Amino acid sequence: MSTNRRMKLFIDTDPGVDDALAILMALAEPRAEVLGLGIGAGNVGLAHTVRNALKLLEVAGRTVPVFPGCAGPLVHPSADAGYVHGRDGFGDTGMAPPQARAHDEHAALALLRLSHEHAGELDLVALGPLTNLALALRLDPSLPQRIRRLVVMGGAVTGHGNITTAAEFNIAYDPEAAHIVLSAWPAYDLADWEAVMRHGLDRAAVEGWLGASTPVAAYFAAISRFNRDGSFDRRRTRWLCADALAMALALEPESALFMETRALSVATEPGIYRGATLVDWERRGGQAERARILMQYDQDRFEARVRQALGAP
Ligand code: RIB
Ligand code: CA
C-alpha cells in the first residue's frame, strides 16, 4: 500500500486500555478517516465499553459515530478481563461520564451499511472478540467482498495463550464467532498474542511518552495505570499492548518486516483447547491459507506511531 493513500477505517473494539491506544493511533493518522467504532463486550461489559469509547472520543476532541454491538458471545457465556483493565475497562478512575450518546444502529448493521457506502474502500480493524463481525456475516455473507482489508488482533499461533494455556482472550471469549469470521474471510492480517510479546514497549519509555503535555497523554496515563502495572512481559520490563500493534499493522503495513501465510482454524470444542488458533505450519492439511500472520514489525515504527497517538515527541 502506498504511504500516502487515504484510508477509511471501521474499528470493532472492546475498550479496554490497549483498544484506547489503538483508537488514538488511528485518530492521529492524518491519512485515516475513522468512519465508525463498533463496540462489543469483551474486556468488560457492553455498557462500560460503549461509555469508554464515547469518553475517549470526547477527550480526543473527535466526533466519530459509536455503534453498540453484541452484549456477549454468540453461544456460550465468557468471563471478562476486568482484572486486567479495571472493572470499568479504563482503570476505574471515577472520571465523569461522557456527554455524547451512542448511535441506535447496531454495530453489525452499521458495518454492513458502511461496507455498501464505501464498497471496496473500507479497512476493517478487529480489536476485540469477533462477535459483531460474525453477526454481520450471518446477516450478509457477501460482506468480505466489499472490505478492502481485515486486520485482526487475536490468537496464539503456536499455542502460547494469555487467557488459557493455548488460547488468547479475543478468540477464547467467542470461539464460535472467531470460527465463523476466520473461516469465511478469503484473507486477513493477524497480529496474535505471540507477536505482541515480541514487540513489547519499554516501561520507562512509555512513562516518558505519557508525560507529554497533551490531554490525551494525561488521560491515557490515568486510565492505563492499572493495566500498565499488571500487563508486562516475564521480565516485567516491557508493557504488552496488543491492540496497538494490530493498529500499527493496519495503519502502516509496509513496516511489517516478516509475515507468514498459513491455514488457521479455531478450536471450538469444550476442553483445554477451546479458543486455540491451530496453524498448519507444515502445510499438511491443504486447507485455504487465509491468515497472513505477523512475525516481525519494525519496532521503531511501532513506537513512533504510539508516540504520535499520545502527542509525545
Ligand atoms: O489478548 C489481548 C486482547 O484481548 C486485546 O484486544 C485486549 O484488549 C483484549 O481484548
Ligand atoms: Ca481489545
Coordinates of C-alpha atoms and ligand atoms in Angstrom, one line a residue:
M1 CA 0.0 0.0 0.0
S2 CA 1.4 3.4 -0.9
T3 CA 2.2 5.5 2.2
N4 CA 0.2 8.5 1.0
R5 CA -3.1 6.6 0.3
R6 CA -6.1 7.9 2.3
M7 CA -7.7 5.1 4.4
K8 CA -11.2 4.6 5.6
L9 CA -11.4 2.6 8.8
F10 CA -14.1 0.8 10.7
I11 CA -12.8 -0.3 14.1
D12 CA -14.6 -3.1 16.0
T13 CA -13.4 -2.9 19.6
D14 CA -14.0 -3.6 23.3
P15 CA -12.3 -0.6 25.1
G16 CA -10.1 -1.7 27.2
V17 CA -6.9 0.2 27.6
D18 CA -5.0 -1.2 24.7
D19 CA -8.0 -0.6 22.5
A20 CA -7.9 3.0 23.6
L21 CA -4.3 3.5 22.5
A22 CA -5.1 1.8 19.2
I23 CA -8.0 4.1 18.6
L24 CA -5.8 7.1 19.4
M25 CA -3.3 5.9 16.9
A26 CA -5.9 5.8 14.2
L27 CA -7.2 9.2 15.1
A28 CA -3.7 10.6 15.0
E29 CA -3.1 9.4 11.4
P30 CA -4.0 12.3 9.1
R31 CA -4.5 9.9 6.2
A32 CA -7.0 7.8 8.1
E33 CA -10.8 8.6 8.3
V34 CA -12.4 6.6 11.1
L35 CA -15.9 6.1 9.9
G36 CA -17.2 4.4 13.0
L37 CA -16.4 2.4 16.1
G38 CA -18.4 -0.9 16.5
I39 CA -18.4 -1.8 20.2
G40 CA -18.6 -5.2 21.7
A41 CA -18.4 -6.8 25.1
G42 CA -15.1 -8.5 26.0
N43 CA -12.6 -6.7 28.3
V44 CA -15.7 -5.6 30.2
G45 CA -19.4 -5.4 29.7
L46 CA -21.0 -3.5 26.8
A47 CA -22.3 -0.6 28.9
H48 CA -18.7 0.1 30.0
T49 CA -17.1 -0.4 26.6
V50 CA -19.6 1.9 24.9
R51 CA -19.1 4.6 27.6
N52 CA -15.3 4.2 27.4
A53 CA -15.4 4.7 23.6
L54 CA -17.5 7.8 23.9
K55 CA -15.3 9.2 26.7
L56 CA -12.1 8.6 24.7
L57 CA -13.5 10.4 21.7
E58 CA -14.6 13.3 24.0
V59 CA -11.1 13.7 25.5
A60 CA -9.6 13.5 22.0
G61 CA -12.0 16.1 20.8
R62 CA -13.2 13.9 17.9
T63 CA -16.6 13.1 16.5
V64 CA -16.8 9.5 15.4
P65 CA -20.1 7.5 15.4
V66 CA -20.2 4.9 18.1
F67 CA -22.3 1.8 17.4
P68 CA -23.2 -0.6 20.3
G69 CA -23.0 -4.2 19.3
C70 CA -23.4 -7.6 20.9
A71 CA -23.6 -7.7 24.7
G72 CA -22.0 -11.2 24.9
P73 CA -20.7 -14.1 22.9
L74 CA -22.9 -15.8 20.3
V75 CA -23.3 -19.1 22.1
H76 CA -21.6 -19.7 25.4
P77 CA -21.0 -17.0 28.1
S78 CA -17.4 -16.0 28.9
A79 CA -15.7 -14.1 31.7
D80 CA -14.4 -10.6 31.0
A81 CA -10.9 -9.2 31.6
G82 CA -11.8 -6.5 34.2
Y83 CA -8.9 -7.8 36.3
V84 CA -6.5 -6.6 33.5
H85 CA -8.1 -3.3 32.6
G86 CA -10.1 -2.3 35.7
R87 CA -13.7 -3.2 36.5
D88 CA -14.9 -0.3 34.2
G89 CA -12.3 -1.2 31.5
F90 CA -10.5 2.1 31.9
G91 CA -8.6 1.8 35.1
D92 CA -11.5 2.7 37.5
T93 CA -10.5 6.3 37.6
G94 CA -14.0 7.6 38.5
M95 CA -13.9 10.3 35.8
A96 CA -17.1 12.0 34.7
P97 CA -19.2 10.1 32.2
P98 CA -19.2 11.3 28.5
Q99 CA -21.7 13.8 27.3
A100 CA -22.2 12.2 23.9
R101 CA -24.6 9.3 23.2
A102 CA -24.0 6.2 21.1
H103 CA -26.0 5.7 17.9
D104 CA -29.0 3.5 18.0
E105 CA -27.8 1.4 14.9
H106 CA -26.3 -1.9 15.9
A107 CA -22.6 -2.3 15.1
A108 CA -23.2 -5.2 12.8
L109 CA -25.8 -3.2 10.8
A110 CA -23.6 -0.2 10.7
L111 CA -20.7 -2.2 9.4
L112 CA -22.9 -3.7 6.6
R113 CA -24.3 -0.2 5.7
L114 CA -20.8 1.4 5.6
S115 CA -19.5 -1.6 3.6
H116 CA -22.0 -0.7 0.9
E117 CA -21.5 3.1 1.1
H118 CA -17.7 2.6 0.9
A119 CA -17.6 -0.6 -1.1
G120 CA -14.0 -1.7 -1.8
E121 CA -12.5 1.1 0.2
L122 CA -13.1 0.2 3.9
D123 CA -10.4 -1.3 6.1
L124 CA -11.9 -3.3 9.0
V125 CA -9.8 -3.5 12.2
A126 CA -11.0 -6.0 14.8
L127 CA -9.5 -5.4 18.3
G128 CA -11.9 -7.4 20.4
P129 CA -13.9 -10.6 20.3
L130 CA -15.3 -11.2 16.8
T131 CA -19.0 -11.4 17.8
N132 CA -20.1 -8.3 15.9
L133 CA -18.3 -9.4 12.7
A134 CA -19.8 -12.9 12.9
L135 CA -23.3 -11.5 13.3
A136 CA -22.7 -9.2 10.3
L137 CA -21.5 -12.2 8.2
R138 CA -24.6 -14.2 9.2
L139 CA -26.8 -11.3 8.1
D140 CA -24.9 -10.8 4.8
P141 CA -22.3 -13.4 3.7
S142 CA -21.2 -11.1 0.9
L143 CA -19.6 -8.7 3.4
P144 CA -16.0 -9.7 2.8
Q145 CA -16.3 -8.9 -0.9
R146 CA -16.7 -5.2 0.0
I147 CA -14.0 -4.9 2.6
R148 CA -10.6 -3.9 1.3
R149 CA -8.6 -5.4 4.2
L150 CA -9.3 -7.1 7.5
V151 CA -6.8 -6.8 10.3
V152 CA -7.4 -8.9 13.5
M153 CA -5.8 -8.8 16.9
G154 CA -6.2 -12.3 18.2
G155 CA -5.0 -15.8 18.6
A156 CA -1.8 -17.5 19.7
V157 CA -0.3 -19.1 16.6
T158 CA 1.9 -21.6 18.4
G159 CA -0.3 -22.1 21.4
H160 CA 1.2 -19.6 23.9
G161 CA -2.1 -18.3 25.2
N162 CA -2.8 -15.4 27.6
I163 CA -6.2 -16.4 29.0
T164 CA -5.8 -20.2 28.9
T165 CA -2.7 -22.3 28.2
A166 CA -3.5 -22.4 24.5
A167 CA -5.9 -19.5 23.8
E168 CA -5.7 -15.7 23.5
F169 CA -8.5 -13.7 25.0
N170 CA -10.3 -12.2 21.9
I171 CA -10.7 -15.7 20.3
A172 CA -11.4 -17.5 23.6
Y173 CA -14.1 -15.1 24.6
D174 CA -16.2 -16.1 21.5
P175 CA -14.6 -19.1 19.6
E176 CA -17.8 -19.7 17.6
A177 CA -17.7 -16.1 16.3
A178 CA -14.0 -16.4 15.5
H179 CA -14.6 -19.6 13.6
I180 CA -17.3 -18.0 11.5
V181 CA -15.2 -15.0 10.7
L182 CA -11.8 -16.6 10.1
S183 CA -13.2 -19.4 8.1
A184 CA -15.2 -17.1 5.8
W185 CA -12.8 -14.3 5.1
P186 CA -10.7 -15.0 2.0
A187 CA -7.6 -13.4 3.6
Y188 CA -6.9 -11.4 6.7
D189 CA -3.9 -10.0 8.5
L190 CA -3.3 -11.3 12.0
A191 CA -1.4 -9.8 15.0
D192 CA -1.5 -12.6 17.5
W193 CA -0.5 -12.6 21.2
E194 CA 2.9 -14.1 20.5
A195 CA 3.7 -11.2 18.1
V196 CA 2.6 -8.8 20.9
M197 CA 5.0 -10.5 23.3
R198 CA 7.8 -9.9 20.7
H199 CA 7.0 -6.2 20.4
G200 CA 6.7 -5.0 24.0
L201 CA 7.1 -1.4 24.8
D202 CA 9.9 -0.3 27.3
R203 CA 8.2 0.6 30.6
A204 CA 10.4 3.7 31.2
A205 CA 10.0 4.9 27.6
V206 CA 6.2 4.6 27.9
E207 CA 6.2 6.6 31.1
G208 CA 8.2 9.3 29.4
W209 CA 5.7 9.5 26.5
L210 CA 2.8 9.7 28.9
G211 CA 4.4 12.8 30.3
A212 CA 3.7 14.7 27.1
S213 CA 1.7 17.8 27.7
T214 CA -1.4 16.8 25.8
P215 CA -4.9 16.0 27.0
V216 CA -4.8 12.5 25.5
A217 CA -1.5 11.7 27.1
A218 CA -2.7 12.8 30.6
Y219 CA -6.0 10.9 30.1
F220 CA -4.3 7.7 28.8
A221 CA -1.8 7.9 31.7
A222 CA -4.7 7.8 34.1
I223 CA -6.8 5.1 32.5
S224 CA -3.8 2.9 31.8
R225 CA -2.0 3.0 35.2
F226 CA -3.8 -0.1 36.5
N227 CA -3.2 -2.0 33.2
R228 CA 0.4 -0.9 33.0
D229 CA 1.1 -2.2 36.5
G230 CA -0.3 -5.6 35.5
S231 CA 0.4 -6.2 31.8
F232 CA 4.1 -6.9 31.4
D233 CA 6.4 -9.5 29.8
R234 CA 8.0 -12.0 32.1
R235 CA 10.9 -9.8 32.9
R236 CA 8.4 -7.0 33.8
T237 CA 10.4 -4.6 31.7
R238 CA 8.2 -4.3 28.6
W239 CA 4.5 -3.4 28.5
L240 CA 2.4 -5.6 26.2
C241 CA -0.1 -3.5 24.3
A242 CA -1.8 -5.9 21.9
D243 CA -4.3 -3.7 20.1
A244 CA -1.7 -1.0 19.5
L245 CA 0.4 -3.5 17.5
A246 CA -2.6 -4.5 15.4
M247 CA -3.4 -0.9 14.7
A248 CA 0.2 -0.2 13.6
L249 CA -0.1 -3.1 11.2
A250 CA -3.4 -1.7 9.9
L251 CA -2.1 1.9 9.5
E252 CA 1.4 1.1 8.2
P253 CA 1.5 -2.4 6.7
E254 CA 4.7 -1.6 4.8
S255 CA 6.5 -1.7 8.2
A256 CA 5.7 -5.3 8.7
L257 CA 9.1 -6.9 8.2
F258 CA 8.1 -10.6 8.1
M259 CA 4.7 -12.2 7.6
E260 CA 3.8 -15.9 7.2
T261 CA 0.7 -17.0 5.3
R262 CA -0.9 -20.2 6.6
A263 CA -4.2 -22.1 7.2
L264 CA -5.6 -21.4 10.6
S265 CA -8.6 -23.0 12.4
V266 CA -10.2 -22.2 15.7
A267 CA -10.9 -24.9 18.3
T268 CA -14.5 -24.6 19.5
E269 CA -14.9 -28.0 21.3
P270 CA -15.2 -27.8 25.1
G271 CA -12.0 -28.5 26.9
I272 CA -8.4 -27.2 27.3
Y273 CA -8.0 -26.3 23.7
R274 CA -11.3 -24.3 23.3
G275 CA -10.4 -21.0 21.7
A276 CA -7.0 -22.1 20.5
T277 CA -5.9 -21.0 17.0
L278 CA -4.4 -24.0 15.2
V279 CA -2.0 -23.1 12.4
D280 CA -1.0 -25.6 9.8
W281 CA 2.7 -24.6 9.8
E282 CA 3.9 -27.6 7.9
R283 CA 1.1 -27.3 5.3
R284 CA 0.0 -30.9 5.8
G285 CA -3.8 -30.3 5.5
G286 CA -4.1 -28.5 2.2
Q287 CA -6.7 -26.0 3.5
A288 CA -7.0 -22.5 2.2
E289 CA -4.3 -20.3 3.6
R290 CA -6.3 -17.2 4.8
A291 CA -4.2 -16.0 7.7
R292 CA -1.3 -13.6 7.0
I293 CA 0.4 -13.8 10.3
L294 CA 2.6 -11.0 11.6
M295 CA 6.0 -12.4 12.7
Q296 CA 8.1 -9.2 12.9
Y297 CA 7.1 -5.5 12.8
D298 CA 9.6 -2.6 12.7
Q299 CA 9.7 -1.7 16.4
D300 CA 10.9 1.8 15.8
R301 CA 7.9 2.5 13.5
F302 CA 5.5 0.9 16.0
E303 CA 6.9 3.1 18.8
A304 CA 6.7 6.2 16.5
R305 CA 3.0 5.5 16.0
V306 CA 2.4 5.2 19.7
R307 CA 4.2 8.5 20.4
Q308 CA 2.2 10.1 17.6
A309 CA -1.0 8.9 19.2
L310 CA -0.1 10.5 22.6
G311 CA 1.4 13.7 21.1
A312 CA 4.7 12.8 22.5
P313 CA 7.9 13.9 20.7
Ligands
RIB1 O1 -5.5 -10.7 24.2 C1 -5.4 -9.3 24.0 C2 -6.7 -8.8 23.5 O2 -7.8 -9.1 24.5 C3 -6.7 -7.3 23.3 O3 -7.6 -6.9 22.3 C4 -7.3 -6.8 24.7 O4 -7.9 -5.5 24.5 C5 -8.3 -7.8 24.9 O5 -9.5 -7.5 24.2
CA2 CA -9.3 -5.3 22.7

